[in-house]
Amino acid sequence: MTRSMTGYGKAAGDYKGDAVSVEISTVNHRYLDCSCRLPGAWLALEPVVRDVVKDKLSRGKVNVCVMRRRGPASERGILFDAGAAGRYVKACAELQEMLGLSGQLSLDTLVGLDGVFYQEDLEGNPDEARALLEQLVAEAADSLNAMRCAEGEALAREIAGYVEELRQTLARIEERLPALNQLHDERLRARIADLASEATVAEERVALEIALLAEKGDVTEEVVRFKTHLDHALELLASPKPMGRELNFLAQELQREVNTLGVKVRDTDVTREVLRMKSDIEKIREQVQNIE
């Protein structure tokens, strides 16, 4: 199934009364490049996130953001550090004596100082956090892939439309070829006659000229290869495996065959069709950049 390189997925869950959410976004990239942002207490679980992403995605610039918001049902208690509070009081008294100031450190001010009051950190069993994170990352990745598949199918239909246009354009060129081949044959015969009339021209020269002229006007191989490339493109679009890179290479081959066709066939009508084909191939190349 064709999948787009861009997408977004999200999943949410609960951990000890806290709301946990995972967001994953992707953009085009040649390889799999994963960047993770996790809560401080879960930084050690980053390899877990990367492993899940690797199982779900083959390539792309991937950004994973894990957020944990404390909820009203959080199991963490409120604790205070009596030692820290005592050190604040002692330091305040020393400062008063040093500067000759009066006044007292009030409780309202003391409780607002850093480190006096803090919330208990109950992470519990690390396997629970690991299991939840694996689940949420997998769900977010599945949501992401669903979006990518939907966009990819739209891209596949668009590319298939361009492939059909190329096939129709090539058919019009093939209709023109018999008349062009006849004209080319007449020119070839005239050239042979001219060479034969020149007594000083060696037979090897005549044979070489004939071979070059015959090859220059023959586009049979280019037409056959072009049709084969078009069939291959449709096969790739229907394939379940990632095909973006191969489609890109195939578009380059299509471009090469069209260029050769335009050089070999010097005809105004064919040139017009060749330009149309080049435009369609360029559109294909633009679209396949966003396919996995």
Coordinates of C-alpha atoms in Angstrom, one line a residue:
M1 CA 0.0 0.0 0.0
T2 CA 1.3 3.4 -1.0
R3 CA 2.0 5.6 2.1
S4 CA 2.8 9.3 2.2
M5 CA 6.0 10.5 4.0
T6 CA 4.1 13.1 6.0
G7 CA 1.6 12.5 8.7
Y8 CA 0.6 12.9 12.3
G9 CA -0.6 10.5 15.0
K10 CA -1.6 10.8 18.6
A11 CA -2.5 8.5 21.5
A12 CA -3.3 9.1 25.2
G13 CA -3.4 7.0 28.4
D14 CA -3.3 7.2 32.1
Y15 CA -0.4 6.5 34.5
K16 CA -1.0 6.6 38.2
G17 CA -3.6 9.4 37.8
D18 CA -1.4 11.4 35.4
A19 CA -2.5 12.1 31.8
V20 CA 0.1 10.7 29.3
S21 CA 0.0 11.6 25.6
V22 CA 2.2 10.6 22.7
E23 CA 2.4 12.6 19.5
I24 CA 4.3 11.5 16.4
S25 CA 4.8 13.5 13.2
T26 CA 6.8 12.6 10.1
V27 CA 8.2 14.4 7.1
N28 CA 10.3 13.3 4.1
H29 CA 13.8 12.0 4.7
R30 CA 16.0 9.5 2.9
Y31 CA 16.5 7.4 6.0
L32 CA 14.8 6.8 9.4
D33 CA 15.8 9.7 11.6
C34 CA 13.9 9.6 15.0
S35 CA 14.0 12.5 17.5
C36 CA 12.4 11.9 20.9
R37 CA 11.3 14.2 23.7
L38 CA 10.3 12.6 27.0
P39 CA 9.7 13.6 30.6
G40 CA 12.8 13.7 32.7
A41 CA 11.8 10.7 34.7
W42 CA 11.4 8.6 31.5
L43 CA 14.5 9.6 29.6
A44 CA 15.9 6.1 30.1
L45 CA 13.0 4.7 28.1
E46 CA 14.0 6.5 24.9
P47 CA 15.5 3.3 23.4
V48 CA 12.0 1.7 23.9
V49 CA 10.4 4.5 21.9
R50 CA 12.9 4.1 19.1
D51 CA 12.4 0.4 18.9
V52 CA 8.7 0.8 18.5
V53 CA 9.1 3.5 15.9
K54 CA 11.6 1.3 13.9
D55 CA 9.0 -1.5 13.9
K56 CA 6.3 0.8 12.6
L57 CA 8.2 3.0 10.1
S58 CA 10.8 2.3 7.5
R59 CA 12.1 5.9 6.8
G60 CA 11.4 9.5 7.3
K61 CA 12.2 12.4 9.7
V62 CA 10.2 11.3 12.8
N63 CA 9.5 13.5 15.8
V64 CA 8.1 11.8 19.0
C65 CA 6.8 13.9 21.9
V66 CA 5.8 12.2 25.1
M67 CA 4.0 14.5 27.6
R68 CA 2.9 13.7 31.2
R69 CA 0.5 16.0 33.0
R70 CA -0.2 15.6 36.7
G71 CA -3.8 14.9 37.3
P72 CA -6.1 15.4 40.4
A73 CA -6.0 11.7 41.1
S74 CA -2.2 11.6 41.2
E75 CA -0.8 9.4 43.9
R76 CA 2.0 11.7 44.8
G77 CA 2.0 13.3 48.2
I78 CA 3.2 16.7 49.4
L79 CA 6.5 16.6 51.4
F80 CA 8.7 19.2 53.0
D81 CA 12.4 19.4 53.7
A82 CA 12.9 20.6 57.3
G83 CA 16.6 20.7 56.8
A84 CA 16.3 23.0 53.8
A85 CA 13.8 25.3 55.7
G86 CA 16.2 25.5 58.7
R87 CA 19.1 26.4 56.4
Y88 CA 17.0 29.2 54.9
V89 CA 16.2 30.6 58.4
K90 CA 19.8 30.4 59.5
A91 CA 21.1 32.1 56.4
C92 CA 18.5 34.8 56.8
A93 CA 19.5 35.4 60.4
E94 CA 23.2 35.7 59.4
L95 CA 22.3 38.1 56.6
Q96 CA 20.3 40.3 59.1
E97 CA 23.3 40.4 61.5
M98 CA 25.7 41.2 58.7
L99 CA 23.7 44.0 57.3
G100 CA 22.2 45.3 60.5
L101 CA 18.6 44.7 59.3
S102 CA 15.5 43.9 61.3
G103 CA 12.5 41.7 60.5
Q104 CA 11.7 38.0 60.4
L105 CA 11.4 35.4 57.7
S106 CA 7.6 34.7 57.6
L107 CA 6.1 31.2 57.0
D108 CA 4.4 32.5 53.9
T109 CA 7.8 33.5 52.4
L110 CA 9.5 30.3 53.6
V111 CA 7.1 27.9 52.0
G112 CA 7.6 29.6 48.6
L113 CA 11.4 29.1 48.6
D114 CA 12.8 26.4 46.4
G115 CA 13.2 23.0 47.9
V116 CA 11.2 23.5 51.1
F117 CA 8.0 21.9 49.8
Y118 CA 8.0 19.3 47.0
Q119 CA 5.8 16.5 45.6
E120 CA 6.7 12.9 46.2
D121 CA 7.8 11.1 43.1
L122 CA 6.2 7.7 43.0
E123 CA 7.3 6.1 39.7
G124 CA 6.5 2.6 41.0
N125 CA 7.4 -0.4 38.9
P126 CA 9.4 0.8 35.8
D127 CA 8.0 -2.1 33.8
E128 CA 4.5 -0.4 34.1
A129 CA 5.8 2.8 32.6
R130 CA 7.6 0.9 29.9
A131 CA 4.5 -1.1 28.9
L132 CA 2.4 2.0 28.8
L133 CA 4.9 3.9 26.7
E134 CA 5.2 1.0 24.2
Q135 CA 1.5 0.8 23.9
L136 CA 0.9 4.5 23.4
V137 CA 3.8 4.9 20.9
A138 CA 2.5 1.9 18.9
E139 CA -1.1 3.4 18.9
A140 CA 0.2 6.8 17.8
A141 CA 2.3 5.2 15.1
D142 CA -0.7 3.3 13.9
S143 CA -2.8 6.5 13.8
L144 CA 0.1 8.1 11.9
N145 CA 0.2 5.3 9.4
A146 CA -3.5 5.4 8.9
M147 CA -3.2 9.1 7.9
R148 CA -0.2 8.3 5.7
C149 CA -2.0 5.5 3.9
A150 CA -5.0 7.7 3.2
E151 CA -2.7 10.4 1.7
G152 CA -0.6 7.8 0.0
E153 CA -3.6 6.3 -1.8
A154 CA -4.5 9.8 -3.1
L155 CA -0.9 10.2 -4.3
A156 CA -1.0 6.8 -6.0
R157 CA -4.2 7.7 -7.9
E158 CA -2.7 10.9 -9.0
I159 CA 0.5 9.2 -10.2
A160 CA -1.5 6.5 -11.9
G161 CA -3.3 9.2 -13.8
Y162 CA -0.1 10.7 -15.0
V163 CA 1.1 7.2 -16.1
E164 CA -2.1 6.8 -18.1
E165 CA -1.6 10.2 -19.7
L166 CA 2.0 9.2 -20.7
R167 CA 0.7 6.0 -22.2
Q168 CA -1.9 7.9 -24.3
T169 CA 0.8 10.4 -25.4
L170 CA 3.1 7.6 -26.4
A171 CA 0.3 6.0 -28.4
R172 CA -0.1 9.2 -30.4
I173 CA 3.6 9.2 -31.1
E174 CA 3.4 5.6 -32.3
E175 CA 0.6 6.5 -34.7
R176 CA 2.9 9.1 -36.2
L177 CA 5.9 6.8 -36.5
P178 CA 5.0 4.9 -39.7
A179 CA 4.9 8.2 -41.7
L180 CA 8.1 9.3 -40.1
N181 CA 9.8 6.0 -40.8
Q182 CA 8.8 6.3 -44.4
L183 CA 10.2 9.8 -44.6
H184 CA 13.4 8.5 -42.8
D185 CA 13.6 5.7 -45.3
E186 CA 13.5 8.1 -48.2
R187 CA 16.2 10.2 -46.7
L188 CA 18.3 7.2 -46.1
R189 CA 18.0 6.0 -49.7
A190 CA 18.8 9.5 -51.0
R191 CA 21.9 9.6 -48.8
I192 CA 23.0 6.2 -50.1
A193 CA 22.6 7.3 -53.6
D194 CA 24.7 10.4 -52.9
L195 CA 27.4 8.4 -51.4
A196 CA 27.4 5.9 -54.2
S197 CA 27.7 8.6 -56.8
E198 CA 31.0 9.8 -55.2
A199 CA 33.7 7.6 -56.7
T200 CA 36.2 8.6 -54.1
V201 CA 34.1 7.4 -51.1
A202 CA 35.2 4.1 -49.7
E203 CA 32.8 1.3 -49.1
E204 CA 33.5 1.3 -45.4
R205 CA 32.4 5.0 -45.3
V206 CA 29.2 4.2 -47.1
A207 CA 28.4 1.3 -44.7
L208 CA 29.1 3.5 -41.7
E209 CA 26.9 6.3 -42.9
I210 CA 24.1 3.9 -43.6
A211 CA 24.4 2.3 -40.1
L212 CA 24.4 5.6 -38.4
L213 CA 21.4 6.9 -40.2
A214 CA 19.4 3.7 -39.7
E215 CA 20.2 3.8 -35.9
K216 CA 19.4 7.5 -35.5
G217 CA 15.8 7.2 -36.7
D218 CA 14.9 3.9 -35.0
V219 CA 13.1 4.4 -31.7
T220 CA 11.7 0.9 -31.3
E221 CA 13.8 0.1 -28.2
E222 CA 13.0 3.4 -26.5
V223 CA 9.2 2.9 -27.0
V224 CA 9.4 -0.7 -25.7
R225 CA 11.4 0.3 -22.7
F226 CA 9.1 3.2 -22.0
K227 CA 6.1 1.0 -22.0
T228 CA 7.9 -1.5 -19.7
H229 CA 8.7 1.4 -17.2
L230 CA 5.0 2.5 -17.2
D231 CA 3.8 -1.1 -16.4
H232 CA 6.5 -1.3 -13.7
A233 CA 5.3 2.0 -12.2
L234 CA 1.7 0.6 -11.8
E235 CA 3.1 -2.6 -10.3
L236 CA 5.0 -0.6 -7.7
L237 CA 2.0 1.5 -6.8
A238 CA 0.1 -1.7 -6.0
S239 CA 2.9 -3.2 -4.0
P240 CA 2.6 -3.5 -0.2
K241 CA 6.2 -2.6 0.3
P242 CA 7.8 0.9 0.4
M243 CA 8.4 2.0 -3.1
G244 CA 9.2 5.7 -3.1
R245 CA 12.9 5.3 -3.9
E246 CA 12.3 2.8 -6.7
L247 CA 9.6 5.1 -8.2
N248 CA 12.0 8.0 -8.1
F249 CA 14.6 5.9 -10.0
L250 CA 12.0 4.8 -12.5
A251 CA 10.9 8.4 -13.1
Q252 CA 14.5 9.1 -14.0
E253 CA 14.6 6.3 -16.5
L254 CA 11.4 7.5 -18.1
Q255 CA 13.0 11.0 -18.4
R256 CA 16.0 9.4 -20.1
E257 CA 13.9 7.5 -22.6
V258 CA 11.9 10.6 -23.5
N259 CA 15.0 12.7 -24.0
T260 CA 16.4 10.1 -26.4
L261 CA 13.1 9.9 -28.2
G262 CA 13.1 13.7 -28.6
V263 CA 16.6 13.7 -30.0
K264 CA 16.0 10.8 -32.5
V265 CA 12.7 11.9 -33.9
R266 CA 12.9 15.4 -35.4
D267 CA 9.2 16.2 -36.0
T268 CA 7.2 19.1 -34.8
D269 CA 4.2 17.1 -33.7
V270 CA 6.4 14.5 -31.9
T271 CA 8.3 17.3 -30.2
R272 CA 5.1 18.8 -28.9
E273 CA 4.1 15.4 -27.5
V274 CA 7.6 14.9 -26.0
L275 CA 7.3 18.2 -24.1
R276 CA 4.0 17.1 -22.8
M277 CA 5.5 13.8 -21.6
K278 CA 8.4 15.6 -19.9
S279 CA 5.9 17.7 -18.0
D280 CA 4.0 14.7 -16.8
I281 CA 7.2 12.9 -15.7
E282 CA 8.3 16.0 -13.8
K283 CA 4.9 15.9 -12.0
I284 CA 5.5 12.3 -11.1
R285 CA 8.9 13.0 -9.8
E286 CA 7.5 15.7 -7.5
Q287 CA 4.9 13.4 -6.1
V288 CA 7.1 10.4 -5.5
Q289 CA 9.3 12.6 -3.2
N290 CA 6.5 12.3 -0.7
I291 CA 6.0 8.6 -0.9
E292 CA 7.6 6.1 1.5

